[in-house]
């Protein structure tokens, strides 16, 4: 079982988004089970559960883990093919975000488009590497930083931009034979509070007495962030909604 798998097919994405099937995927990620075992857990007849399992199996989201005899019946034990799933923007290819349509470092929507492309590209690379039985060389860094104020955040971004631009200029070799291009994506956004428990996302009630969810803090005005610099800088098409956000912040 993979830690995470990417769903690129639109029909597979639709199948996984069904609430009952999403619940079944969660149950089978915890361990193999048959339709008869799953039926009381999800409150459905065994025949209905078996129908959903066949749909998930057809889309490669679950697979046969084994069989066992129970009286005169042979039960099929199914398991999820991954512990979790990510739906690639390829599943919505006609309307998937395209960060090349505009370029604005201060737009949250451009950041979202970049993130969508990251999911799409890395998902495709994982799929190809899995089929070829090869290891995929990637690197990621995840960290949190608490800024004293917006000025400190702007200074951080300015220094980060200069440092990464210098590294790109130092190691980029357009003439190296056998070289391969790599994509570098940097992102900075306000942190959210504790995410809701997984059971809540599956439609189950959250445990009583659970931690209160902290509301996201409003971002500071993007006017304090530095403008785009370095290689590849292009015209900045500001999103009208982002301009409206700045006006709202100024009125507060």
Coordinates of N, CA and C in Angstrom, one line a residue:
X1 N 0.8 -1.2 0.0 CA 0.0 0.0 0.0 C 0.9 1.3 0.0
X2 N 0.6 2.2 -0.9 CA 1.3 3.4 -0.9 C 0.8 4.4 0.1
X3 N 1.7 5.3 0.6 CA 1.2 6.3 1.6 C 0.2 7.2 0.9
X4 N 0.5 7.6 -0.3 CA -0.5 8.5 -1.0 C -0.5 8.1 -2.5
X5 N -1.6 8.2 -3.1 CA -1.7 7.9 -4.5 C -2.5 9.0 -5.2
X6 N -2.2 9.2 -6.5 CA -2.8 10.3 -7.2 C -3.9 9.8 -8.2
X7 N -5.0 10.4 -8.1 CA -6.1 10.1 -9.0 C -6.1 11.1 -10.1
X8 N -5.9 10.6 -11.3 CA -5.8 11.4 -12.5 C -7.0 11.3 -13.5
X9 N -7.7 10.2 -13.3 CA -8.9 9.9 -14.2 C -10.1 10.6 -13.6
X10 N -10.9 11.2 -14.5 CA -12.1 11.9 -14.0 C -13.2 11.0 -13.4
X11 N -13.4 9.8 -14.0 CA -14.3 8.9 -13.5 C -13.9 8.3 -12.2
X12 N -12.6 8.1 -12.0 CA -12.1 7.6 -10.8 C -12.2 8.6 -9.7
X13 N -12.0 9.9 -10.0 CA -12.2 11.0 -9.1 C -13.7 11.0 -8.6
X14 N -14.6 10.9 -9.6 CA -16.0 10.9 -9.2 C -16.4 9.8 -8.3
X15 N -15.8 8.6 -8.6 CA -16.1 7.4 -7.8 C -15.6 7.6 -6.3
X16 N -14.4 8.2 -6.2 CA -13.9 8.4 -4.9 C -14.6 9.5 -4.1
X17 N -15.2 10.4 -4.7 CA -15.9 11.5 -4.0 C -17.2 11.2 -3.5
X18 N -17.8 10.0 -3.9 CA -19.0 9.6 -3.3 C -18.8 9.3 -1.8
X19 N -19.7 9.9 -0.9 CA -19.4 9.8 0.5 C -19.3 8.4 1.0
X20 N -20.1 7.5 0.5 CA -20.1 6.1 1.0 C -18.8 5.5 0.6
X21 N -18.4 5.7 -0.7 CA -17.1 5.1 -1.1 C -15.9 5.7 -0.5
X22 N -16.0 7.0 -0.2 CA -14.9 7.6 0.6 C -14.8 7.0 2.0
X23 N -15.9 6.7 2.6 CA -15.9 6.0 3.9 C -15.3 4.6 3.8
X24 N -15.7 3.9 2.7 CA -15.1 2.5 2.5 C -13.6 2.6 2.3
X25 N -13.2 3.6 1.5 CA -11.7 3.7 1.3 C -11.0 3.9 2.6
X26 N -11.6 4.7 3.5 CA -11.0 5.0 4.8 C -10.9 3.7 5.6
X27 N -12.0 2.9 5.6 CA -12.0 1.6 6.3 C -11.0 0.7 5.8
X28 N -10.9 0.6 4.5 CA -10.0 -0.4 3.8 C -8.5 0.1 3.9
X29 N -8.3 1.4 4.1 CA -6.9 1.9 4.4 C -6.4 1.4 5.7
X30 N -7.4 1.2 6.6 CA -7.0 0.7 8.0 C -6.7 -0.8 8.0
X31 N -7.2 -1.5 7.0 CA -7.0 -3.0 7.0 C -7.9 -3.7 6.0
X32 N -7.6 -4.9 5.5 CA -8.5 -5.6 4.6 C -9.8 -5.9 5.3
X33 N -10.8 -6.0 4.5 CA -12.1 -6.3 5.0 C -13.0 -6.8 3.8
X34 N -14.0 -7.6 4.1 CA -15.0 -8.0 3.1 C -16.2 -7.2 3.1
X35 N -17.1 -7.3 2.1 CA -18.3 -6.6 2.1 C -19.2 -6.9 3.3
X36 N -19.2 -8.1 3.8 CA -20.0 -8.5 5.0 C -19.4 -7.8 6.2
X37 N -18.1 -7.7 6.3 CA -17.5 -7.0 7.5 C -17.7 -5.5 7.4
X38 N -17.8 -4.9 6.2 CA -17.9 -3.5 6.1 C -19.4 -3.0 6.3
X39 N -20.3 -3.9 5.9 CA -21.7 -3.5 5.9 C -22.2 -2.9 7.2
X40 N -21.9 -3.5 8.4 CA -22.4 -2.9 9.7 C -21.6 -1.7 10.0
X41 N -20.4 -1.5 9.5 CA -19.6 -0.3 9.8 C -20.2 0.9 9.1
X42 N -20.7 0.7 7.9 CA -21.3 1.9 7.2 C -22.8 1.9 7.1
X43 N -23.4 0.9 7.7 CA -24.9 0.9 7.8 C -25.6 0.6 6.5
X44 N -25.0 -0.2 5.7 CA -25.6 -0.6 4.4 C -25.7 -2.1 4.3
X45 N -26.6 -2.6 3.4 CA -26.7 -4.0 3.2 C -25.4 -4.5 2.5
X46 N -25.0 -5.8 2.7 CA -23.8 -6.3 2.1 C -23.8 -6.2 0.6
X47 N -25.0 -6.4 -0.1 CA -25.0 -6.3 -1.5 C -24.7 -4.9 -2.0
X48 N -25.2 -3.9 -1.3 CA -24.9 -2.5 -1.7 C -23.4 -2.2 -1.5
X49 N -22.8 -2.7 -0.4 CA -21.4 -2.5 -0.2 C -20.6 -3.1 -1.2
X50 N -21.0 -4.3 -1.6 CA -20.3 -5.1 -2.6 C -20.3 -4.3 -4.0
X51 N -21.4 -3.7 -4.3 CA -21.5 -2.9 -5.5 C -20.5 -1.7 -5.5
X52 N -20.4 -1.0 -4.3 CA -19.5 0.1 -4.2 C -18.0 -0.4 -4.3
X53 N -17.8 -1.6 -3.7 CA -16.4 -2.1 -3.8 C -16.0 -2.5 -5.2
X54 N -16.9 -3.0 -6.0 CA -16.6 -3.3 -7.3 C -16.3 -2.1 -8.2
X55 N -17.1 -1.0 -7.8 CA -16.8 0.3 -8.5 C -15.4 0.8 -8.2
X56 N -15.1 0.8 -6.9 CA -13.7 1.2 -6.5 C -12.6 0.3 -7.1
X57 N -12.9 -1.0 -7.2 CA -11.9 -1.9 -7.7 C -11.7 -1.6 -9.2
X58 N -12.8 -1.3 -9.9 CA -12.7 -1.1 -11.3 C -11.8 0.2 -11.7
X59 N -11.8 1.1 -10.7 CA -11.0 2.3 -10.9 C -9.6 2.2 -10.2
X60 N -9.3 1.0 -9.7 CA -7.9 0.9 -9.2 C -7.7 1.5 -7.8
X61 N -8.8 1.8 -7.1 CA -8.7 2.4 -5.8 C -8.7 1.3 -4.7
X62 N -9.2 0.2 -4.9 CA -9.1 -1.0 -4.0 C -8.6 -2.2 -4.8
X63 N -8.1 -3.2 -4.1 CA -7.6 -4.4 -4.7 C -7.8 -5.6 -3.8
X64 N -7.8 -6.8 -4.4 CA -8.0 -8.0 -3.7 C -6.8 -8.3 -2.8
X65 N -7.1 -8.5 -1.5 CA -6.0 -8.8 -0.6 C -6.0 -10.3 -0.3
X66 N -7.1 -11.0 -0.5 CA -7.1 -12.4 -0.3 C -8.6 -12.9 -0.2
X67 N -8.7 -14.2 -0.1 CA -10.1 -14.8 0.0 C -10.1 -15.7 1.2
X68 N -11.3 -15.9 1.7 CA -11.5 -16.8 2.8 C -12.9 -17.5 2.7
X69 N -12.9 -18.7 3.2 CA -14.2 -19.5 3.1 C -15.0 -19.2 4.4
X70 N -16.2 -18.9 4.3 CA -17.1 -18.7 5.4 C -18.4 -19.5 5.1
X71 N -18.5 -20.7 5.6 CA -19.6 -21.6 5.3 C -19.5 -22.0 3.9
X72 N -20.5 -21.8 3.1 CA -20.6 -22.1 1.7 C -20.2 -20.9 0.8
X73 N -19.8 -19.9 1.5 CA -19.5 -18.6 0.7 C -18.0 -18.3 0.8
X74 N -17.5 -17.9 -0.3 CA -16.1 -17.4 -0.4 C -16.1 -15.9 -0.3
X75 N -15.5 -15.3 0.7 CA -15.5 -13.9 0.9 C -14.2 -13.3 0.3
X76 N -14.4 -12.2 -0.4 CA -13.2 -11.5 -1.0 C -12.8 -10.4 0.0
X77 N -11.6 -10.5 0.5 CA -11.0 -9.4 1.4 C -10.4 -8.4 0.5
X78 N -10.9 -7.1 0.6 CA -10.4 -6.0 -0.2 C -9.5 -5.1 0.7
X79 N -8.6 -4.4 0.0 CA -7.8 -3.4 0.7 C -7.7 -2.2 -0.2
X80 N -7.4 -1.0 0.4 CA -7.2 0.2 -0.4 C -5.8 0.1 -1.0
X81 N -5.7 0.7 -2.1 CA -4.4 0.7 -2.8 C -3.4 1.8 -2.2
X82 N -4.0 2.7 -1.4 CA -3.2 3.7 -0.8 C -3.8 4.1 0.5
X83 N -3.0 4.7 1.4 CA -3.5 5.2 2.7 C -4.3 6.5 2.5
X84 N -4.0 7.2 1.5 CA -4.7 8.5 1.2 C -4.6 8.7 -0.3
X85 N -5.4 9.6 -0.7 CA -5.5 9.9 -2.2 C -5.5 11.4 -2.4
X86 N -5.0 11.8 -3.5 CA -5.0 13.2 -4.0 C -5.6 13.2 -5.4
X87 N -6.5 14.1 -5.6 CA -7.1 14.2 -7.0 C -6.3 15.2 -7.8
X88 N -5.7 14.8 -8.9 CA -4.9 15.7 -9.7 C -5.8 16.6 -10.5
X89 N -5.4 17.8 -10.8 CA -6.1 18.7 -11.7 C -6.4 18.1 -13.1
X90 N -5.6 17.1 -13.4 CA -5.8 16.4 -14.7 C -7.3 15.8 -14.8
X91 N -7.8 15.5 -13.6 CA -9.2 15.0 -13.6 C -10.2 16.1 -14.1
X92 N -9.8 17.3 -14.0 CA -10.6 18.4 -14.6 C -9.9 19.2 -15.6
X93 N -9.2 18.4 -16.5 CA -8.3 19.0 -17.5 C -8.9 20.2 -18.2
X94 N -10.1 20.2 -18.7 CA -10.6 21.4 -19.4 C -10.6 22.7 -18.6
X95 N -10.7 22.6 -17.3 CA -10.8 23.8 -16.5 C -9.7 23.8 -15.4
X96 N -8.7 23.0 -15.6 CA -7.6 23.0 -14.6 C -6.9 24.4 -14.6
X97 N -6.4 24.8 -13.4 CA -5.7 26.1 -13.3 C -4.4 26.1 -14.2
X98 N -4.2 27.3 -14.7 CA -3.0 27.4 -15.6 C -2.2 28.7 -15.1
X99 N -1.1 28.5 -14.3 CA -0.4 29.6 -13.8 C 0.3 30.5 -14.8
X100 N 0.4 30.0 -16.1 CA 1.0 30.7 -17.2 C 0.0 31.8 -17.8
X101 N -1.2 31.7 -17.4 CA -2.2 32.7 -17.9 C -1.9 34.1 -17.3
X102 N -1.4 34.1 -16.1 CA -1.0 35.4 -15.5 C 0.1 35.1 -14.5
X103 N 0.8 36.2 -14.1 CA 1.9 36.0 -13.2 C 1.9 37.1 -12.2
X104 N 1.6 36.8 -10.9 CA 1.5 37.8 -9.9 C 1.9 37.1 -8.6
X105 N 3.0 37.4 -8.1 CA 3.5 36.8 -6.9 C 2.7 37.2 -5.7
X106 N 1.9 38.2 -5.7 CA 1.1 38.6 -4.6 C -0.3 38.1 -4.6
X107 N -0.6 37.4 -5.6 CA -2.0 36.9 -5.7 C -2.1 35.5 -5.1
X108 N -3.1 35.3 -4.2 CA -3.3 34.0 -3.6 C -3.8 33.0 -4.7
X109 N -4.5 33.5 -5.6 CA -5.0 32.7 -6.7 C -3.9 32.2 -7.6
X110 N -2.9 33.0 -7.8 CA -1.8 32.5 -8.6 C -1.0 31.4 -7.8
X111 N -0.9 31.6 -6.5 CA -0.3 30.6 -5.6 C -1.1 29.3 -5.7
X112 N -2.4 29.4 -5.7 CA -3.2 28.2 -5.8 C -3.0 27.5 -7.2
X113 N -2.9 28.3 -8.2 CA -2.6 27.7 -9.6 C -1.3 27.0 -9.6
X114 N -0.3 27.6 -8.9 CA 1.0 26.9 -8.9 C 0.9 25.6 -8.1
X115 N 0.2 25.6 -7.0 CA 0.0 24.4 -6.2 C -0.7 23.3 -7.0
X116 N -1.7 23.7 -7.8 CA -2.4 22.8 -8.6 C -1.4 22.2 -9.7
X117 N -0.6 23.0 -10.3 CA 0.4 22.5 -11.2 C 1.4 21.5 -10.6
X118 N 1.7 21.9 -9.3 CA 2.6 21.0 -8.6 C 2.0 19.6 -8.4
X119 N 0.8 19.6 -8.0 CA 0.1 18.3 -7.8 C 0.0 17.6 -9.1
X120 N -0.3 18.3 -10.1 CA -0.5 17.6 -11.5 C 0.9 17.0 -11.9
X121 N 1.9 17.8 -11.8 CA 3.2 17.4 -12.4 C 3.8 16.3 -11.5
X122 N 3.8 16.5 -10.2 CA 4.4 15.4 -9.3 C 3.6 14.2 -9.4
X123 N 2.3 14.3 -9.5 CA 1.4 13.1 -9.6 C 1.8 12.3 -10.9
X124 N 2.0 13.1 -12.0 CA 2.3 12.4 -13.3 C 3.7 11.7 -13.2
X125 N 4.6 12.4 -12.5 CA 6.0 11.8 -12.3 C 5.9 10.6 -11.4
X126 N 5.1 10.6 -10.4 CA 4.9 9.4 -9.5 C 4.3 8.3 -10.3
X127 N 3.3 8.6 -11.1 CA 2.7 7.5 -11.9 C 3.7 6.9 -12.9
X128 N 4.5 7.7 -13.5 CA 5.5 7.2 -14.5 C 6.6 6.4 -13.8
X129 N 7.1 6.9 -12.6 CA 8.1 6.2 -11.9 C 7.6 4.9 -11.3
X130 N 6.4 4.8 -10.9 CA 5.8 3.6 -10.4 C 5.7 2.5 -11.5
X131 N 5.3 3.0 -12.7 CA 5.2 2.0 -13.8 C 6.6 1.5 -14.2
X132 N 7.5 2.4 -14.2 CA 8.9 2.0 -14.6 C 9.7 1.4 -13.4
X133 N 9.1 1.3 -12.3 CA 9.7 0.8 -11.1 C 11.1 1.5 -10.8
X134 N 11.0 2.8 -10.9 CA 12.2 3.7 -10.6 C 11.9 4.6 -9.5
X135 N 12.9 5.0 -8.8 CA 12.8 6.0 -7.7 C 12.8 7.4 -8.3
X136 N 11.9 8.2 -7.7 CA 11.8 9.6 -8.2 C 12.5 10.5 -7.2
X137 N 13.5 11.3 -7.8 CA 14.3 12.2 -7.0 C 13.6 13.5 -6.8
X138 N 13.1 13.8 -5.6 CA 12.4 15.1 -5.3 C 12.9 15.6 -4.0
X139 N 12.6 16.8 -3.6 CA 12.9 17.4 -2.4 C 11.8 18.3 -1.9
X140 N 11.5 18.4 -0.7 CA 10.5 19.3 -0.2 C 10.9 19.8 1.2
X141 N 10.5 21.0 1.5 CA 10.8 21.6 2.9 C 9.5 22.2 3.4
X142 N 9.1 21.9 4.6 CA 7.9 22.4 5.2 C 8.3 23.0 6.5
X143 N 8.0 24.2 6.7 CA 8.3 24.9 8.0 C 7.3 26.0 8.3
X144 N 7.3 26.4 9.6 CA 6.5 27.5 10.0 C 7.4 28.6 10.6
X145 N 7.0 29.8 10.4 CA 7.8 30.9 11.0 C 6.7 32.0 11.4
X146 N 7.0 32.5 12.6 CA 6.1 33.5 13.2 C 6.8 34.9 13.0
X147 N 6.2 35.8 12.3 CA 6.7 37.1 12.1 C 6.2 38.1 13.1
X148 N 7.1 39.0 13.6 CA 6.7 40.0 14.5 C 5.7 41.0 13.9
X149 N 5.8 41.3 12.7 CA 4.9 42.2 12.0 C 5.1 42.0 10.5
X150 N 4.3 42.8 9.7 CA 4.3 42.7 8.3 C 5.6 43.1 7.7
X151 N 6.3 44.1 8.3 CA 7.6 44.5 7.8 C 8.6 43.4 7.9
X152 N 8.6 42.6 9.0 CA 9.5 41.5 9.1 C 9.2 40.4 8.1
X153 N 7.9 40.2 7.8 CA 7.6 39.2 6.8 C 8.1 39.7 5.4
X154 N 7.9 41.0 5.1 CA 8.4 41.5 3.8 C 9.9 41.4 3.7
X155 N 10.6 41.6 4.8 CA 12.1 41.5 4.8 C 12.5 40.1 4.5
X156 N 11.7 39.1 5.2 CA 12.0 37.7 5.0 C 11.8 37.3 3.5
X157 N 10.8 37.8 2.9 CA 10.5 37.4 1.5 C 11.6 38.0 0.6
X158 N 12.0 39.2 0.9 CA 13.0 39.9 0.1 C 14.3 39.1 0.1
X159 N 14.7 38.7 1.4 CA 16.0 37.9 1.5 C 15.8 36.5 0.9
X160 N 14.7 35.9 1.1 CA 14.5 34.6 0.5 C 14.6 34.7 -1.0
X161 N 14.0 35.7 -1.6 CA 14.0 35.8 -3.1 C 15.4 36.0 -3.6
X162 N 16.2 36.9 -2.9 CA 17.5 37.1 -3.3 C 18.4 35.8 -3.2
X163 N 18.2 35.1 -2.1 CA 19.0 33.9 -1.9 C 18.7 32.8 -2.9
X164 N 17.4 32.5 -3.2 CA 17.0 31.5 -4.1 C 17.4 31.9 -5.5
X165 N 17.2 33.2 -5.9 CA 17.6 33.6 -7.2 C 19.1 33.4 -7.4
X166 N 19.9 33.7 -6.4 CA 21.4 33.5 -6.5 C 21.7 32.0 -6.7
X167 N 21.0 31.1 -6.0 CA 21.3 29.7 -6.1 C 20.9 29.2 -7.5
X168 N 19.8 29.7 -8.0 CA 19.4 29.3 -9.4 C 20.4 29.8 -10.4
X169 N 20.9 31.0 -10.3 CA 21.9 31.5 -11.2 C 23.2 30.7 -11.1
X170 N 23.5 30.3 -9.9 CA 24.8 29.6 -9.7 C 24.8 28.2 -10.3
X171 N 23.7 27.4 -10.1 CA 23.6 26.0 -10.5 C 23.0 25.8 -11.9
X172 N 22.3 26.8 -12.4 CA 21.6 26.5 -13.7 C 22.7 26.4 -14.8
X173 N 22.6 25.3 -15.6 CA 23.5 25.0 -16.7 C 22.7 24.6 -17.9
X174 N 22.5 25.5 -18.8 CA 21.7 25.2 -20.0 C 22.4 24.4 -21.0
X175 N 23.7 24.3 -20.9 CA 24.5 23.6 -21.9 C 25.0 22.2 -21.5
X176 N 24.7 21.8 -20.2 CA 25.2 20.5 -19.7 C 24.6 19.4 -20.5
X177 N 25.4 18.5 -21.1 CA 24.9 17.3 -21.7 C 24.2 16.3 -20.7
X178 N 23.1 15.9 -21.0 CA 22.4 14.9 -20.1 C 21.8 15.6 -18.9
X179 N 21.8 16.9 -18.8 CA 21.2 17.6 -17.7 C 19.7 17.5 -17.8
X180 N 19.0 17.8 -16.7 CA 17.5 17.8 -16.6 C 17.0 19.0 -15.9
X181 N 16.0 19.6 -16.4 CA 15.4 20.7 -15.7 C 14.6 20.3 -14.5
X182 N 14.7 21.1 -13.5 CA 13.9 20.9 -12.3 C 13.1 22.2 -12.0
X183 N 11.9 22.0 -11.4 CA 11.1 23.1 -11.0 C 11.3 23.4 -9.5
X184 N 11.5 24.7 -9.2 CA 11.5 25.1 -7.8 C 10.3 26.0 -7.6
X185 N 9.6 25.6 -6.5 CA 8.4 26.4 -6.2 C 8.5 26.8 -4.7
X186 N 8.4 28.1 -4.4 CA 8.4 28.6 -3.1 C 7.0 29.2 -2.8
X187 N 6.6 29.0 -1.6 CA 5.3 29.6 -1.2 C 5.3 30.1 0.3
X188 N 4.6 31.1 0.5 CA 4.4 31.6 1.9 C 3.0 32.1 2.1
X189 N 2.3 31.6 3.1 CA 1.0 32.0 3.4 C 0.7 31.9 4.8
X190 N -0.3 32.6 5.3 CA -0.7 32.5 6.8 C -1.1 31.1 7.1
X191 N -0.7 30.7 8.3 CA -1.0 29.3 8.8 C -2.4 29.2 9.3
X192 N -3.1 28.1 9.0 CA -4.4 27.9 9.5 C -4.3 27.2 10.9
X193 N -5.4 27.1 11.6 CA -5.4 26.4 12.9 C -5.4 24.9 12.7
X194 N -5.7 24.2 13.7 CA -5.7 22.7 13.7 C -6.8 22.3 12.7
X195 N -6.4 21.4 11.7 CA -7.4 21.0 10.7 C -8.5 20.1 11.4
X196 N -9.7 20.0 10.8 CA -10.7 19.2 11.4 C -10.3 17.7 11.4
X197 N -10.8 16.9 12.4 CA -10.4 15.5 12.4 C -10.9 14.8 11.1
X198 N -10.3 13.7 10.7 CA -10.6 13.1 9.5 C -12.0 12.5 9.5
X199 N -12.5 12.2 10.7 CA -13.9 11.6 10.8 C -14.9 12.7 10.4
X200 N -14.6 14.0 10.7 CA -15.5 15.1 10.3 C -15.6 15.2 8.8
X201 N -14.4 15.0 8.2 CA -14.4 15.1 6.7 C -15.2 14.0 6.1
X202 N -15.4 12.9 6.8 CA -16.1 11.8 6.2 C -17.6 11.8 6.6
X203 N -18.0 12.9 7.3 CA -19.4 13.0 7.7 C -19.7 12.5 9.0
X204 N -18.7 12.1 9.8 CA -19.0 11.6 11.2 C -18.9 12.7 12.1
X205 N -19.6 12.6 13.3 CA -19.6 13.6 14.3 C -18.2 13.7 14.9
X206 N -17.7 14.9 15.2 CA -16.5 15.0 15.9 C -16.6 14.6 17.4
X207 N -15.6 14.1 18.0 CA -15.6 13.6 19.4 C -16.0 14.8 20.3
X208 N -16.8 14.6 21.3 CA -17.2 15.7 22.2 C -15.9 16.1 23.0
X209 N -15.9 17.4 23.3 CA -14.8 17.9 24.0 C -13.6 18.1 23.3
X210 N -13.7 18.0 21.9 CA -12.5 18.1 21.1 C -12.0 19.6 21.1
X211 N -10.8 19.8 20.6 CA -10.2 21.1 20.6 C -11.0 22.1 19.7
X212 N -11.2 23.3 20.1 CA -11.8 24.3 19.3 C -11.0 24.7 18.1
X213 N -11.6 24.9 17.0 CA -10.9 25.3 15.8 C -10.6 26.7 15.8
X214 N -9.4 27.1 15.6 CA -9.0 28.5 15.5 C -9.3 29.1 14.1
X215 N -10.0 30.2 14.1 CA -10.3 30.8 12.8 C -9.0 31.3 12.2
X216 N -8.9 31.2 10.8 CA -7.7 31.7 10.2 C -7.6 33.2 10.3
X217 N -6.4 33.7 10.6 CA -6.2 35.1 10.7 C -6.1 35.8 9.4
X218 N -6.7 37.0 9.3 CA -6.7 37.7 8.0 C -5.3 38.0 7.6
X219 N -4.9 37.9 6.3 CA -3.6 38.2 5.9 C -3.3 39.7 5.9
X220 N -2.1 40.1 6.1 CA -1.7 41.5 6.0 C -1.9 41.9 4.5
X221 N -1.9 43.2 4.4 CA -2.1 43.8 3.0 C -0.9 43.3 2.1
X222 N -1.2 42.8 0.9 CA -0.1 42.3 0.1 C 0.8 43.4 -0.5
X223 N 0.4 44.7 -0.2 CA 1.2 45.8 -0.7 C 2.5 45.9 0.0
X224 N 2.6 45.2 1.2 CA 3.9 45.2 1.9 C 4.9 44.1 1.4
X225 N 4.4 43.3 0.5 CA 5.3 42.2 0.0 C 6.1 42.8 -1.2
X226 N 7.3 42.3 -1.4 CA 8.2 42.8 -2.4 C 7.7 42.4 -3.8
X227 N 8.0 43.2 -4.8 CA 7.6 42.9 -6.2 C 8.5 41.8 -6.7
X228 N 8.1 41.2 -7.8 CA 8.8 40.1 -8.4 C 10.2 40.5 -8.9
X229 N 11.2 39.8 -8.6 CA 12.5 40.1 -9.1 C 13.2 38.8 -9.6
X230 N 14.3 38.9 -10.3 CA 15.1 37.8 -10.7 C 14.7 37.3 -12.1
X231 N 15.3 36.2 -12.5 CA 15.0 35.6 -13.8 C 13.6 35.2 -14.0
X232 N 13.0 35.5 -15.2 CA 11.7 35.1 -15.5 C 10.6 36.1 -15.0
X233 N 11.0 37.2 -14.5 CA 10.1 38.2 -14.0 C 9.3 38.7 -15.2
X234 N 8.0 38.8 -15.1 CA 7.1 39.2 -16.2 C 6.1 40.2 -15.7
X235 N 5.2 40.6 -16.6 CA 4.2 41.6 -16.3 C 3.3 41.0 -15.2
X236 N 2.8 41.9 -14.4 CA 1.9 41.5 -13.2 C 0.5 41.8 -13.5
X237 N -0.3 40.8 -13.8 CA -1.7 41.1 -14.0 C -2.5 40.8 -12.7
X238 N -2.8 41.9 -12.0 CA -3.4 41.8 -10.7 C -4.9 41.2 -10.8
X239 N -5.2 40.3 -10.0 CA -6.6 39.8 -9.9 C -7.5 40.8 -9.3
X240 N -8.6 41.1 -10.0 CA -9.6 42.1 -9.4 C -10.0 41.8 -8.0
X241 N -10.2 40.5 -7.7 CA -10.6 40.1 -6.4 C -9.5 40.5 -5.3
X242 N -8.2 40.4 -5.7 CA -7.2 40.7 -4.8 C -7.1 42.2 -4.6
X243 N -7.4 43.0 -5.6 CA -7.5 44.5 -5.4 C -8.6 44.8 -4.4
X244 N -9.8 44.1 -4.6 CA -10.9 44.3 -3.7 C -10.5 44.0 -2.2
X245 N -9.7 42.9 -2.1 CA -9.3 42.5 -0.7 C -8.4 43.6 -0.1
X246 N -7.5 44.2 -0.9 CA -6.7 45.3 -0.4 C -7.5 46.4 0.0
X247 N -8.6 46.8 -0.7 CA -9.4 47.9 -0.4 C -10.2 47.6 0.9
X248 N -10.6 46.4 1.1 CA -11.3 46.0 2.3 C -10.4 46.1 3.5
X249 N -9.1 45.7 3.3 CA -8.2 45.7 4.4 C -7.9 47.2 4.8
X250 N -7.8 48.1 3.8 CA -7.5 49.5 4.1 C -8.7 50.1 4.9
X251 N -9.9 49.6 4.7 CA -11.1 50.2 5.3 C -11.2 49.7 6.8
X252 N -10.6 48.6 7.1 CA -10.7 48.1 8.5 C -9.8 48.9 9.5

